[in-house]
PDB file of C-alpha atoms in Angstrom:
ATOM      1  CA  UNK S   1       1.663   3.567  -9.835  1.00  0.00           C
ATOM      2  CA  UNK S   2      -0.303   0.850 -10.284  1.00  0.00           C
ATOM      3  CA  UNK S   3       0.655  -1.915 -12.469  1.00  0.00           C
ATOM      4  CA  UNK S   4      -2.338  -3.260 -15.084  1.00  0.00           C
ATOM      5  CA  UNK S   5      -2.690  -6.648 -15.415  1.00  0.00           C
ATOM      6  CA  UNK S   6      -2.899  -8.761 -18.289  1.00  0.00           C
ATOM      7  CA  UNK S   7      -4.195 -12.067 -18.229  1.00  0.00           C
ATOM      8  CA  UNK S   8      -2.088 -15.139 -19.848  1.00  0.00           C
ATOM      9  CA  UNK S   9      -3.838 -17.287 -22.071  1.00  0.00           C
ATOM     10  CA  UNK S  10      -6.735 -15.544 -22.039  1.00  0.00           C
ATOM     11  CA  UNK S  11      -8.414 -17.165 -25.506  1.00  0.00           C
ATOM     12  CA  UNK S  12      -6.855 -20.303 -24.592  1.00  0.00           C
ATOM     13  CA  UNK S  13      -7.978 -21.134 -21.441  1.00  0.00           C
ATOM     14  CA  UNK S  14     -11.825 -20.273 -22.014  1.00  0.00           C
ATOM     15  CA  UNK S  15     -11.504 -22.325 -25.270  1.00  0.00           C
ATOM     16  CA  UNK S  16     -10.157 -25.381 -23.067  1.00  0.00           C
ATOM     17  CA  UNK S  17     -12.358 -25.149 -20.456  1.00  0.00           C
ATOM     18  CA  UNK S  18     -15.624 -25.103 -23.109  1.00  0.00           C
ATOM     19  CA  UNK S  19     -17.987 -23.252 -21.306  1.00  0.00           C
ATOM     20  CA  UNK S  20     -21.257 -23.106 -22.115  1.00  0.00           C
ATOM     21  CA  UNK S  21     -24.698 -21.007 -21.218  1.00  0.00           C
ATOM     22  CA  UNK S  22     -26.016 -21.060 -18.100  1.00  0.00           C
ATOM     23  CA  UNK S  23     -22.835 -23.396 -16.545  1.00  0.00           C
ATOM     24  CA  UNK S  24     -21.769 -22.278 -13.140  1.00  0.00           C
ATOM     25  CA  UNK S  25     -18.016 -21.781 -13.203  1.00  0.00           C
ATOM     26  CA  UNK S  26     -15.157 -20.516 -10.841  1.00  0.00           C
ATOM     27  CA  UNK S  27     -12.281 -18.271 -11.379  1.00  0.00           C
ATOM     28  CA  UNK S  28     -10.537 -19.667  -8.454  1.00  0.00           C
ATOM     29  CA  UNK S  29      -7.984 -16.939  -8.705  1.00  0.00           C
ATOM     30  CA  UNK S  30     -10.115 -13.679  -9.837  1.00  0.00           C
ATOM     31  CA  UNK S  31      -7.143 -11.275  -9.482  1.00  0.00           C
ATOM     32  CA  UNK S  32      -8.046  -8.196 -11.852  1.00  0.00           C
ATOM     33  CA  UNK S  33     -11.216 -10.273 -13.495  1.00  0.00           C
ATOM     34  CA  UNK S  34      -9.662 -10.580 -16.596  1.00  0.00           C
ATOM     35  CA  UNK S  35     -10.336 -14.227 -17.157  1.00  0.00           C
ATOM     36  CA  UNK S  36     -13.409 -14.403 -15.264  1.00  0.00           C
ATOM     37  CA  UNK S  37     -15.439 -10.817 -17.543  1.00  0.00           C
ATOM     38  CA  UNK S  38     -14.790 -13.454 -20.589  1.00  0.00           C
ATOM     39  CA  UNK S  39     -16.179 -16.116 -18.100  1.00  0.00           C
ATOM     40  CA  UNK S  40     -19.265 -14.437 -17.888  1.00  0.00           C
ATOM     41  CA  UNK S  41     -19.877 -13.915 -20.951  1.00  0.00           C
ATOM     42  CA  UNK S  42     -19.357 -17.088 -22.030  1.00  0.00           C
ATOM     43  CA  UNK S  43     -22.094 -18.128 -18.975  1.00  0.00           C
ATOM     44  CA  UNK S  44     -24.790 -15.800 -19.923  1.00  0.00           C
ATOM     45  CA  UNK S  45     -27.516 -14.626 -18.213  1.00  0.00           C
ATOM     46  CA  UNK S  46     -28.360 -17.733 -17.033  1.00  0.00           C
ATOM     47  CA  UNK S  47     -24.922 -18.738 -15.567  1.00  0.00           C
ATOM     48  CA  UNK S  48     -23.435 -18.019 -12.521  1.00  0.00           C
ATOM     49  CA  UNK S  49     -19.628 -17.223 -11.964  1.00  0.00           C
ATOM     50  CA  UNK S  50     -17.769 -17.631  -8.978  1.00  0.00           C
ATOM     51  CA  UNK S  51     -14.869 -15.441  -7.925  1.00  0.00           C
ATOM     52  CA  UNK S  52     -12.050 -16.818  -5.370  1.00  0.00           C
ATOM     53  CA  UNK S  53      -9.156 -14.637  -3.816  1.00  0.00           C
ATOM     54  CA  UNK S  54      -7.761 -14.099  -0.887  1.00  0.00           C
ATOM     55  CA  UNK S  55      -6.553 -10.291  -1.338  1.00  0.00           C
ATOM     56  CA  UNK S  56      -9.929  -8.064  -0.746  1.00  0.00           C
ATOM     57  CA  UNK S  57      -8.386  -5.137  -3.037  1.00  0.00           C
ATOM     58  CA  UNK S  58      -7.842  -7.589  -5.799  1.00  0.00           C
ATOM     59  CA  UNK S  59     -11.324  -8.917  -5.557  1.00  0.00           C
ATOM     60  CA  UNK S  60     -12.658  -5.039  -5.058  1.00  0.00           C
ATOM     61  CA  UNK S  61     -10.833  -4.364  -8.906  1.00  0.00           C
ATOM     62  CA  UNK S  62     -12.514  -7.196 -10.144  1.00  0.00           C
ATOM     63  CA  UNK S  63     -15.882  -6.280  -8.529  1.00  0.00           C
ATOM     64  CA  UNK S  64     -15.810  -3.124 -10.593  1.00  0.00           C
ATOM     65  CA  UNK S  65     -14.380  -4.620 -13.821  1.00  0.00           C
ATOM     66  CA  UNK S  66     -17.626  -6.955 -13.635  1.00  0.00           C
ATOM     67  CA  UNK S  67     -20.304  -4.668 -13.611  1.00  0.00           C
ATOM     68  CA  UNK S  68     -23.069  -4.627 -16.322  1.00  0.00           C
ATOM     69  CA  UNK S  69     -21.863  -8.272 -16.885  1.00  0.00           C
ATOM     70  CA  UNK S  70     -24.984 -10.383 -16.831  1.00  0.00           C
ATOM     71  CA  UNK S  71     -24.414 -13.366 -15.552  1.00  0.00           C
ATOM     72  CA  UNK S  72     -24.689 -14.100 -11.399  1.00  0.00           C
ATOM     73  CA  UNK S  73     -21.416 -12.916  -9.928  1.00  0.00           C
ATOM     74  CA  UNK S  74     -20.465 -14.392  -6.747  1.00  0.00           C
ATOM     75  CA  UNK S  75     -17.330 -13.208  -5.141  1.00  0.00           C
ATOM     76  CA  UNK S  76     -15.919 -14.876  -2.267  1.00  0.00           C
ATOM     77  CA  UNK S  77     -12.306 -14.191  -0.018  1.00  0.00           C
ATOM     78  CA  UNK S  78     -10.253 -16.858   0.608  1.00  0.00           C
ATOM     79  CA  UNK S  79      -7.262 -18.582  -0.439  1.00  0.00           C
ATOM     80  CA  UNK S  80      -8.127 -21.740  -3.219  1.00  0.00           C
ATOM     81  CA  UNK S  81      -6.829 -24.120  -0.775  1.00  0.00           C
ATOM     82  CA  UNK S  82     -10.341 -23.810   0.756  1.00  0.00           C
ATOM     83  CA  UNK S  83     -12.357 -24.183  -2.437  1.00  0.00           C
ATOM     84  CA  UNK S  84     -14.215 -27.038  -1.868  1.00  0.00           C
ATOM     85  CA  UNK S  85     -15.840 -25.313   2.297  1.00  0.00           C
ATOM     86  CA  UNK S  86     -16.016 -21.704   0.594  1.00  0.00           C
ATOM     87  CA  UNK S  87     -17.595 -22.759  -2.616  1.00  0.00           C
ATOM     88  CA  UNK S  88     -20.410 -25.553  -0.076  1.00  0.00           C
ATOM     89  CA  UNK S  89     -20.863 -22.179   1.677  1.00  0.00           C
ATOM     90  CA  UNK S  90     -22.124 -20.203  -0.699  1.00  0.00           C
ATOM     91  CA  UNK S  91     -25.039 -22.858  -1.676  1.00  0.00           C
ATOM     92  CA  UNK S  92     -23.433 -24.982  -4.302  1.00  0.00           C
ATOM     93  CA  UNK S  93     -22.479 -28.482  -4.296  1.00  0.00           C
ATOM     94  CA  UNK S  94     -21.166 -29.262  -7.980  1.00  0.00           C
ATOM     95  CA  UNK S  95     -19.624 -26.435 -10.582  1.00  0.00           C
ATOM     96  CA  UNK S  96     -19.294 -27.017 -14.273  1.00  0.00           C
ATOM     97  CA  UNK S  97     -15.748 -25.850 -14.697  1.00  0.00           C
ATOM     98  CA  UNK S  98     -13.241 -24.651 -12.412  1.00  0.00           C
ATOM     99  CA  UNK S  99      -9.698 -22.361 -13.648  1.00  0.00           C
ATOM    100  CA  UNK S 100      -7.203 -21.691 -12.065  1.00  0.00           C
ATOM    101  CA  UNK S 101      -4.156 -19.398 -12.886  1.00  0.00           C
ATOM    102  CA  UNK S 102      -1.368 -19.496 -10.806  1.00  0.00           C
ATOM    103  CA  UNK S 103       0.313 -16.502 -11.414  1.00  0.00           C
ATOM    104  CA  UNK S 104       1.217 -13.421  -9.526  1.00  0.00           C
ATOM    105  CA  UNK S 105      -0.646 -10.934 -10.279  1.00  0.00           C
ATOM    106  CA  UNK S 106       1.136  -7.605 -12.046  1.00  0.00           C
ATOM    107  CA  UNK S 107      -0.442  -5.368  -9.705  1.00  0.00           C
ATOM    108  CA  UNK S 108       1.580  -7.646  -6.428  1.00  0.00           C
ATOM    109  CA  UNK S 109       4.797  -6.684  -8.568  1.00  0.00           C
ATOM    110  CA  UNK S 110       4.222  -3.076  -8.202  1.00  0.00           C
ATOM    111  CA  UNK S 111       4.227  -0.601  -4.948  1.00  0.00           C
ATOM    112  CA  UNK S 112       2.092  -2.852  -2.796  1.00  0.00           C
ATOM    113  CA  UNK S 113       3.011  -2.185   0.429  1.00  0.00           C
ATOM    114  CA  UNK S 114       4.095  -6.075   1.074  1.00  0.00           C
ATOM    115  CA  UNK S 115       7.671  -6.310  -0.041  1.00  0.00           C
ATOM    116  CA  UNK S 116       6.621  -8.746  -3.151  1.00  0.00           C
ATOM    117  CA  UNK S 117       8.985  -7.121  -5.680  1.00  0.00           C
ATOM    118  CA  UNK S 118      12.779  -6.271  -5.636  1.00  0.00           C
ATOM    119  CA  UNK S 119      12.066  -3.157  -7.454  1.00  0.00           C
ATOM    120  CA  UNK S 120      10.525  -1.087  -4.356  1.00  0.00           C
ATOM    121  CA  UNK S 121      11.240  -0.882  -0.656  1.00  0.00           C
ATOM    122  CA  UNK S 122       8.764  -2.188   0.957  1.00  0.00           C
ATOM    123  CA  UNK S 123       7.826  -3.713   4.859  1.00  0.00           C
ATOM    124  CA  UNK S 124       9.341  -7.507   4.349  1.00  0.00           C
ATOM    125  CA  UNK S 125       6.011  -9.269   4.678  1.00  0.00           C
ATOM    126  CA  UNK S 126       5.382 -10.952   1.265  1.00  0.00           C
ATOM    127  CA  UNK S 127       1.706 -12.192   2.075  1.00  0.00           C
ATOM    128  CA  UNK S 128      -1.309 -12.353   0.448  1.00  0.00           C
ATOM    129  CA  UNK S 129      -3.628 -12.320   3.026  1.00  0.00           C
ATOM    130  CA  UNK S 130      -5.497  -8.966   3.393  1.00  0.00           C
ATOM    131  CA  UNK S 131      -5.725  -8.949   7.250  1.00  0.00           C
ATOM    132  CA  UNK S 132      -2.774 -10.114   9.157  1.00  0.00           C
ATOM    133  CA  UNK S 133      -2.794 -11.530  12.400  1.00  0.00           C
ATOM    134  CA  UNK S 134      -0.410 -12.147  14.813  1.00  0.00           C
ATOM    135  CA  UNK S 135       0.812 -15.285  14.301  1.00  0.00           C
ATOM    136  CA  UNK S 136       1.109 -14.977  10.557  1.00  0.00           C
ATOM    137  CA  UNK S 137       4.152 -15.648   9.012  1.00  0.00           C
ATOM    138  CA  UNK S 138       5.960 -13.031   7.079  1.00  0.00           C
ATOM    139  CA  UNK S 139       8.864 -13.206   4.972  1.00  0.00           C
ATOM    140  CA  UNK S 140      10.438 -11.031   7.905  1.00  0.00           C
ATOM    141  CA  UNK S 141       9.879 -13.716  10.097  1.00  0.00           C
ATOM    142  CA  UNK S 142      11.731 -16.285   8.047  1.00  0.00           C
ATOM    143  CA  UNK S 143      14.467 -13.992   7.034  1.00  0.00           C
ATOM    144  CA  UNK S 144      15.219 -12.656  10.245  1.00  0.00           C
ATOM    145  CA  UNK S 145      14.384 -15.652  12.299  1.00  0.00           C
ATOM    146  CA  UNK S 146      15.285 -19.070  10.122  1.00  0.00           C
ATOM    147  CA  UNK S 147      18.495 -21.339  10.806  1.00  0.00           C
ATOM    148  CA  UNK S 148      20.725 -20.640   8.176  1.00  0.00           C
ATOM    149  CA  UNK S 149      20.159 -24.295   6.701  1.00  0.00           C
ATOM    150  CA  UNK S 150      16.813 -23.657   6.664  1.00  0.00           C
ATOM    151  CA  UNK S 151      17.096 -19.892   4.719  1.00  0.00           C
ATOM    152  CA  UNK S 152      19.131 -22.431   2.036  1.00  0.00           C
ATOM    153  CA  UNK S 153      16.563 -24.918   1.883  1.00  0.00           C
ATOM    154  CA  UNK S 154      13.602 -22.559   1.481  1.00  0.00           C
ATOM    155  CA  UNK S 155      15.559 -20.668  -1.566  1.00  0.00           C
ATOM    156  CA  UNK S 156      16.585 -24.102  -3.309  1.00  0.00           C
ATOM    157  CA  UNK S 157      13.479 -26.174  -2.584  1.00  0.00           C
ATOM    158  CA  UNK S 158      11.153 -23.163  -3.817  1.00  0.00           C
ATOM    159  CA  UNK S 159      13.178 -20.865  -5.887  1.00  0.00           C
ATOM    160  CA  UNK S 160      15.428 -24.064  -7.569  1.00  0.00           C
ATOM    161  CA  UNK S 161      18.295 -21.037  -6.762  1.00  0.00           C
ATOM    162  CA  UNK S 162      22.066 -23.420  -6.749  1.00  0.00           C
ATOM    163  CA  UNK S 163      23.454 -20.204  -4.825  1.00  0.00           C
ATOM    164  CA  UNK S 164      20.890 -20.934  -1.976  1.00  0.00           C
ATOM    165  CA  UNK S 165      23.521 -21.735   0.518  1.00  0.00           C
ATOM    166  CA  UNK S 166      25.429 -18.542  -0.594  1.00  0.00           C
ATOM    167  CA  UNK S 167      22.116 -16.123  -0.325  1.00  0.00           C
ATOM    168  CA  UNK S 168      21.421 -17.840   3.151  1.00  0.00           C
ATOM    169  CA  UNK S 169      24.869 -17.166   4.250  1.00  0.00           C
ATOM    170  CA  UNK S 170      24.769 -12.987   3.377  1.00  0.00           C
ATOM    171  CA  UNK S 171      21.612 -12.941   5.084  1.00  0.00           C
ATOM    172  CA  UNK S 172      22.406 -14.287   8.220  1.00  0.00           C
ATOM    173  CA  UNK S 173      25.766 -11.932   8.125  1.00  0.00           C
ATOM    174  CA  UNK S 174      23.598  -8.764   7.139  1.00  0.00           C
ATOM    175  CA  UNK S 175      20.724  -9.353  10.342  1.00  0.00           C
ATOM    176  CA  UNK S 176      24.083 -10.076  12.489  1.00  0.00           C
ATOM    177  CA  UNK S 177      23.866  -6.085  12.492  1.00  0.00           C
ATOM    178  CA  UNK S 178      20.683  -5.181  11.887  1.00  0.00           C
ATOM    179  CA  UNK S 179      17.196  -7.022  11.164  1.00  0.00           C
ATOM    180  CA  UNK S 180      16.763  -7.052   7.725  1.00  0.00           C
ATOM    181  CA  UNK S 181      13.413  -4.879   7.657  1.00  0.00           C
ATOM    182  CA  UNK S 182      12.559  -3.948   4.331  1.00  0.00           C
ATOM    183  CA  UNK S 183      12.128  -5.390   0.346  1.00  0.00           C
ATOM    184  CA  UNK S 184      14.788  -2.869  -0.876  1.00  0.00           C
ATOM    185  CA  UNK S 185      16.985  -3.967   1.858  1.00  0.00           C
ATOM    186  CA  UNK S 186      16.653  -7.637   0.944  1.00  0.00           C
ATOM    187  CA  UNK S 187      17.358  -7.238  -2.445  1.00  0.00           C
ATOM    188  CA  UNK S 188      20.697  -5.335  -2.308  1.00  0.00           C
ATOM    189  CA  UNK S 189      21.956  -8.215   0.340  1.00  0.00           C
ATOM    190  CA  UNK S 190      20.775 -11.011  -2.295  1.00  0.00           C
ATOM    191  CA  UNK S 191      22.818  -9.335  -5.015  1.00  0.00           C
ATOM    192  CA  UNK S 192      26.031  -8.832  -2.981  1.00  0.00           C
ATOM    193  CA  UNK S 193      26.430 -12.664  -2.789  1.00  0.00           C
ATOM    194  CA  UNK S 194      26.953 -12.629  -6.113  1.00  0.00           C
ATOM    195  CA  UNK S 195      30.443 -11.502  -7.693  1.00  0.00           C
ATOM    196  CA  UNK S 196      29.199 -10.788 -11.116  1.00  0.00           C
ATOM    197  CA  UNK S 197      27.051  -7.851 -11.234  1.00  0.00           C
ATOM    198  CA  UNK S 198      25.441  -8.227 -14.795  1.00  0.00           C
ATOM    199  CA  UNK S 199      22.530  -9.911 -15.376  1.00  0.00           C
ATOM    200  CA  UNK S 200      19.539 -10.755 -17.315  1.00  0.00           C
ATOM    201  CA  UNK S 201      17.361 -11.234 -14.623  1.00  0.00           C
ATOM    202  CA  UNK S 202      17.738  -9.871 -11.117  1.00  0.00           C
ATOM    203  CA  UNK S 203      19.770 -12.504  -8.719  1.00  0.00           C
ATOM    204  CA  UNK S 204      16.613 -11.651  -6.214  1.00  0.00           C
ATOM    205  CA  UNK S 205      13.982 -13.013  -8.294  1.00  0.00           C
ATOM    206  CA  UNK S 206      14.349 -16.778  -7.225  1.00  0.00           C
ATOM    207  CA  UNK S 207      14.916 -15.910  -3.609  1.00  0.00           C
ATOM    208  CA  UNK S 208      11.696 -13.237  -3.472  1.00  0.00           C
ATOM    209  CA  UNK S 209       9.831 -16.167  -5.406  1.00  0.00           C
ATOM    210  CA  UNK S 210      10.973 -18.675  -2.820  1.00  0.00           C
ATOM    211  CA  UNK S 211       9.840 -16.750  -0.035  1.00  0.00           C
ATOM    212  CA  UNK S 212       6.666 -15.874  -1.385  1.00  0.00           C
ATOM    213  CA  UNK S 213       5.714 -19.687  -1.588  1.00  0.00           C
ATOM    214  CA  UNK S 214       7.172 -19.739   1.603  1.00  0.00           C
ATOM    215  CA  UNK S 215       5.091 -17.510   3.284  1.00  0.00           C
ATOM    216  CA  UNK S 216       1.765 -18.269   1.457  1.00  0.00           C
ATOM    217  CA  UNK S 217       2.290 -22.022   1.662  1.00  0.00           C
ATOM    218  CA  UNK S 218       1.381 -21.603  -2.076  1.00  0.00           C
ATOM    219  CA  UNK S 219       2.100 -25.445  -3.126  1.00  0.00           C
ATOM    220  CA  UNK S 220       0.431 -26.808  -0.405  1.00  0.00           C
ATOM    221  CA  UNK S 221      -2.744 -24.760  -1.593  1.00  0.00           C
ATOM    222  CA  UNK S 222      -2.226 -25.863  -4.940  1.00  0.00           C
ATOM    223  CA  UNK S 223      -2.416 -29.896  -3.882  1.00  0.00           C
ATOM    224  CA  UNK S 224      -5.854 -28.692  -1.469  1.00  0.00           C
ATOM    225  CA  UNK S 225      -6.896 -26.652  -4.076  1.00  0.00           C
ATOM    226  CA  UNK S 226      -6.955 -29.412  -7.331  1.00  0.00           C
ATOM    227  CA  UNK S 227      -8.490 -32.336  -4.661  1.00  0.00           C
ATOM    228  CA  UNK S 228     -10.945 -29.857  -3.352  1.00  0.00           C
ATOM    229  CA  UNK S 229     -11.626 -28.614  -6.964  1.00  0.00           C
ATOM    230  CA  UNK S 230     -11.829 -32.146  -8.215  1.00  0.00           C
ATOM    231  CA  UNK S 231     -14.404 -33.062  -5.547  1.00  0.00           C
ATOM    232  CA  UNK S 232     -16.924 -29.983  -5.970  1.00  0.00           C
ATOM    233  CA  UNK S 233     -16.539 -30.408 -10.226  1.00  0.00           C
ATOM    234  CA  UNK S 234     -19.318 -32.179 -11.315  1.00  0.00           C
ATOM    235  CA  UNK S 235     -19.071 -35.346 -13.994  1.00  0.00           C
ATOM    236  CA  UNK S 236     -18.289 -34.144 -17.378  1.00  0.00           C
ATOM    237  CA  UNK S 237     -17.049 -30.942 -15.681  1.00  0.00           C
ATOM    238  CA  UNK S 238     -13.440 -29.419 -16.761  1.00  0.00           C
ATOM    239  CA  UNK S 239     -10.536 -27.713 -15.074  1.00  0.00           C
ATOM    240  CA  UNK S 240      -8.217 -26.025 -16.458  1.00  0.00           C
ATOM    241  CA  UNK S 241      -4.599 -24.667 -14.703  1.00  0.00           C
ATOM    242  CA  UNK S 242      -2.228 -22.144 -15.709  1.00  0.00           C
ATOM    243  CA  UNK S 243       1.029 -22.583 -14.255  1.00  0.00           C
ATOM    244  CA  UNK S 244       4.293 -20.297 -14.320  1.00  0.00           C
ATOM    245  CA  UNK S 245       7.167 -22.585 -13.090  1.00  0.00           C
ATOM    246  CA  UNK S 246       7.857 -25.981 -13.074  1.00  0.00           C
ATOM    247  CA  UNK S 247       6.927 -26.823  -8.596  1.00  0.00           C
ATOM    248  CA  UNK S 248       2.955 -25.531  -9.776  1.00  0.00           C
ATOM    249  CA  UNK S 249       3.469 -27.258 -13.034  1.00  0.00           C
ATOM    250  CA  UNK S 250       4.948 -30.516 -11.646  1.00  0.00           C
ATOM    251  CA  UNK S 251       1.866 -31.122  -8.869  1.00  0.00           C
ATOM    252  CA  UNK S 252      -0.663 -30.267 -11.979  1.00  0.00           C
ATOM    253  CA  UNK S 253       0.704 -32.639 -14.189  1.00  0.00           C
ATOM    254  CA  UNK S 254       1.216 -35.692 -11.506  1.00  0.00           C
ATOM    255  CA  UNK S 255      -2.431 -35.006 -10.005  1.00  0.00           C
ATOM    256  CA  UNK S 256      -3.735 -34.718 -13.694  1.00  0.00           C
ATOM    257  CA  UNK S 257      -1.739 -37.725 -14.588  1.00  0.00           C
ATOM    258  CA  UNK S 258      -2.926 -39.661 -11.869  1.00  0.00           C
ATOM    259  CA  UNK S 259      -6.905 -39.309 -12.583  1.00  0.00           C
ATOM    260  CA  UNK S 260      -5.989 -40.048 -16.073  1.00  0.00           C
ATOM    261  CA  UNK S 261      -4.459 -43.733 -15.642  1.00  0.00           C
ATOM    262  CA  UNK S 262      -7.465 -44.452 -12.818  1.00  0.00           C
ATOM    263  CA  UNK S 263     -10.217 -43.791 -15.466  1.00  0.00           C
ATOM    264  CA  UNK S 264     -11.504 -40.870 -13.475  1.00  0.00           C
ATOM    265  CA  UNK S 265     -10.322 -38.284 -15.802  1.00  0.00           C
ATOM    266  CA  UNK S 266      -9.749 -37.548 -19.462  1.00  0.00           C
ATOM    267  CA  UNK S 267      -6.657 -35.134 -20.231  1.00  0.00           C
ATOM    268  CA  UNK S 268      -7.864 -32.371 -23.063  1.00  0.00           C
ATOM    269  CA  UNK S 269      -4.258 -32.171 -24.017  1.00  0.00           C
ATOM    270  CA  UNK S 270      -1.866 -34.836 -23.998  1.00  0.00           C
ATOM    271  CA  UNK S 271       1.330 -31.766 -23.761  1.00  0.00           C
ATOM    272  CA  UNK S 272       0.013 -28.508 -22.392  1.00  0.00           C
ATOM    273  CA  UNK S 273      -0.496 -25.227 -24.213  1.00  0.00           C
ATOM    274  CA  UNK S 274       2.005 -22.382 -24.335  1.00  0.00           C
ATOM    275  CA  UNK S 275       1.728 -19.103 -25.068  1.00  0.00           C
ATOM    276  CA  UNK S 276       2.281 -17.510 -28.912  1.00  0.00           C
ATOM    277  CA  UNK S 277       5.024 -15.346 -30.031  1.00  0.00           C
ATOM    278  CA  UNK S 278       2.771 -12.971 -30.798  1.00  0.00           C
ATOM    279  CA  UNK S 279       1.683 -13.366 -26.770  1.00  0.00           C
ATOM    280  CA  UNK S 280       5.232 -13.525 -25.251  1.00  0.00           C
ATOM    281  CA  UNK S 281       6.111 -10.722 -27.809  1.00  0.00           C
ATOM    282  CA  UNK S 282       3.608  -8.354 -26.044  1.00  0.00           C
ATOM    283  CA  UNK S 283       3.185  -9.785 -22.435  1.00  0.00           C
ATOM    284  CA  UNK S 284       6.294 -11.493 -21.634  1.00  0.00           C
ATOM    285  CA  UNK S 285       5.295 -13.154 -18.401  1.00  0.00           C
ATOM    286  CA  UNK S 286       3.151 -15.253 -20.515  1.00  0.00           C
ATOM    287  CA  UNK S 287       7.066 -16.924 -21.544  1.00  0.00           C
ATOM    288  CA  UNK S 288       6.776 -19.367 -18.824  1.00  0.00           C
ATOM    289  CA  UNK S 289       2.722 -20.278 -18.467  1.00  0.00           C
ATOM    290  CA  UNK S 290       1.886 -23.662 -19.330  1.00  0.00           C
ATOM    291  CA  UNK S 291      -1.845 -24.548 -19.626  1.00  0.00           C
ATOM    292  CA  UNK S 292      -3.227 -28.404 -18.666  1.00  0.00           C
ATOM    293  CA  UNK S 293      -7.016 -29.081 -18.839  1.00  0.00           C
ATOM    294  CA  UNK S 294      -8.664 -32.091 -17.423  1.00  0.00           C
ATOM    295  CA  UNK S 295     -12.332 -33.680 -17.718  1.00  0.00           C
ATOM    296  CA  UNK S 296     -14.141 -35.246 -15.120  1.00  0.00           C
ATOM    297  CA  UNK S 297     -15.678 -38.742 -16.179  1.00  0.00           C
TER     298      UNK S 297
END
């Protein structure tokens, strides 16, 4: 079963970014099209709205969510980190505004078929690119390949887990006997480094998170993504980021930052925007977003 997505921030973000007729603006993560059908809206007619992601069946939803919309819809796969050679190639050489929302999409937490979620059993690959090739990397790879320090490193440095060395060590010991092939498989070897067995939130979560990044080089996308965005956004131009934890959050603010104290930028909101109670109440992934808008000057 699929899982429906609901975009975070959804009023929030489009008020931030101020779009206005006839602007040309990118969704540089399209997912479902939730943000991007207000987008076009917003655009009009006259305006043009351009669609990145790198997962064709995510950009297929979002095709179909888009129809009878009437501005020009442009969608385009590949991964953000590119935005600056995939937007030049589709004819345009300055945008008006640019979002982005870092978050996983619901429908990646469901059955996928790519191991992204704890909750099924799934082939360990963890990618977001539609067609693999050979050389790839999976989460498989990592898992059942990685130094043990590194295994540790990966899970602290990119899911802040303090039991990194502990997860690390389990997994080594489980692919002693057999590679460690699935999602479900993963999951059940996380949790039995763990001598407490209640918890709020799954003891996986950090380590699927961490290998996700991993895999996707997600944070290095992010930093090609905002200097890519930032060259392609024209003067008086916005962006606007949604972030989800504080490694996305961190290289938003400090690039943000950064353009602010050289005069190049003007931040829209000195703290950034969090979601309602209302929000969290009825979406709670929203509990962690954090929204930071800057304008080009």
């Amino acid at each position: 079963m699929m899982i429906k997505h609901i975009p975070v921030l959804l009023n929030e973000a489009i008020d931030s970014l101020d779009i206005k007729k006839g602007e040309t603006v990118i969704d540089a993560t399209v997912g479902a099209g939730g943000h991007s059908k207000m987008i076009c809206q917003k655009v009009g007619k006259e305006g043009t709205l351009v669609g990145l992601d790198q997962d064709k069946t995510a950009l297929e939803i979002a095709r179909e969510k888009l129809v009878g919309e009437k501005c020009e819809v442009i969608l385009v796969n590949g991964n953000f980190g590119d935005i600056e050679p995939l937007t030049q190639g589709e004819g345009l050489k300055k945008v008006d505004k640019i979002l982005f929302d870092l978050g996983v999409n619901s429908m990646q937490l469901g059955p996928t078929g790519r191991g992204f979620s704890f909750l099924y059993d799934e082939p360990l690959l963890m990618t977001l690119k539609s067609d693999l090739n050979e050389d790839d990397l999976t989460a498989y790879e990592i898992v059942n390949t990685y130094r043990e320090e590194e295994l540790a490193d990966i899970i602290y440095k990119y899911g802040e887990d303090r039991a990194s060395r502990r997860i690390a060590k389990e997994i080594v010991k489980a692919r002693k006997l057999k590679p460690v092939s699935t999602s479900g498989e993963l999951a059940k070897i996380v949790k039995g480094a763990f001598p407490i067995k209640h918890f709020k939130i799954s003891p996986a979560t950090r380590t699927f998170q961490a290998l996700r990044i991993a895999v996707n080089d997600e944070l290095g996308a992010l930093e090609r993504g905002l200097r890519g965005s930032w060259e392609i956004l024209d003067k008086g131009g916005r962006m606007s980021v949604i972030s989800f934890h504080s490694l996305e959050d961190r290289i938003v603010k400090n690039f943000f930052r950064n353009l602010s104290k050289e005069k190049k930028g003007l931040l829209i909101n000195k703290k950034p925007i969090t979601a309602t109670r209302e929000e969290v109440r009825s979406n709670p992934r929203s509990r962690s977003a954090k929204l930071r808008t800057i304008e080009k000057i």
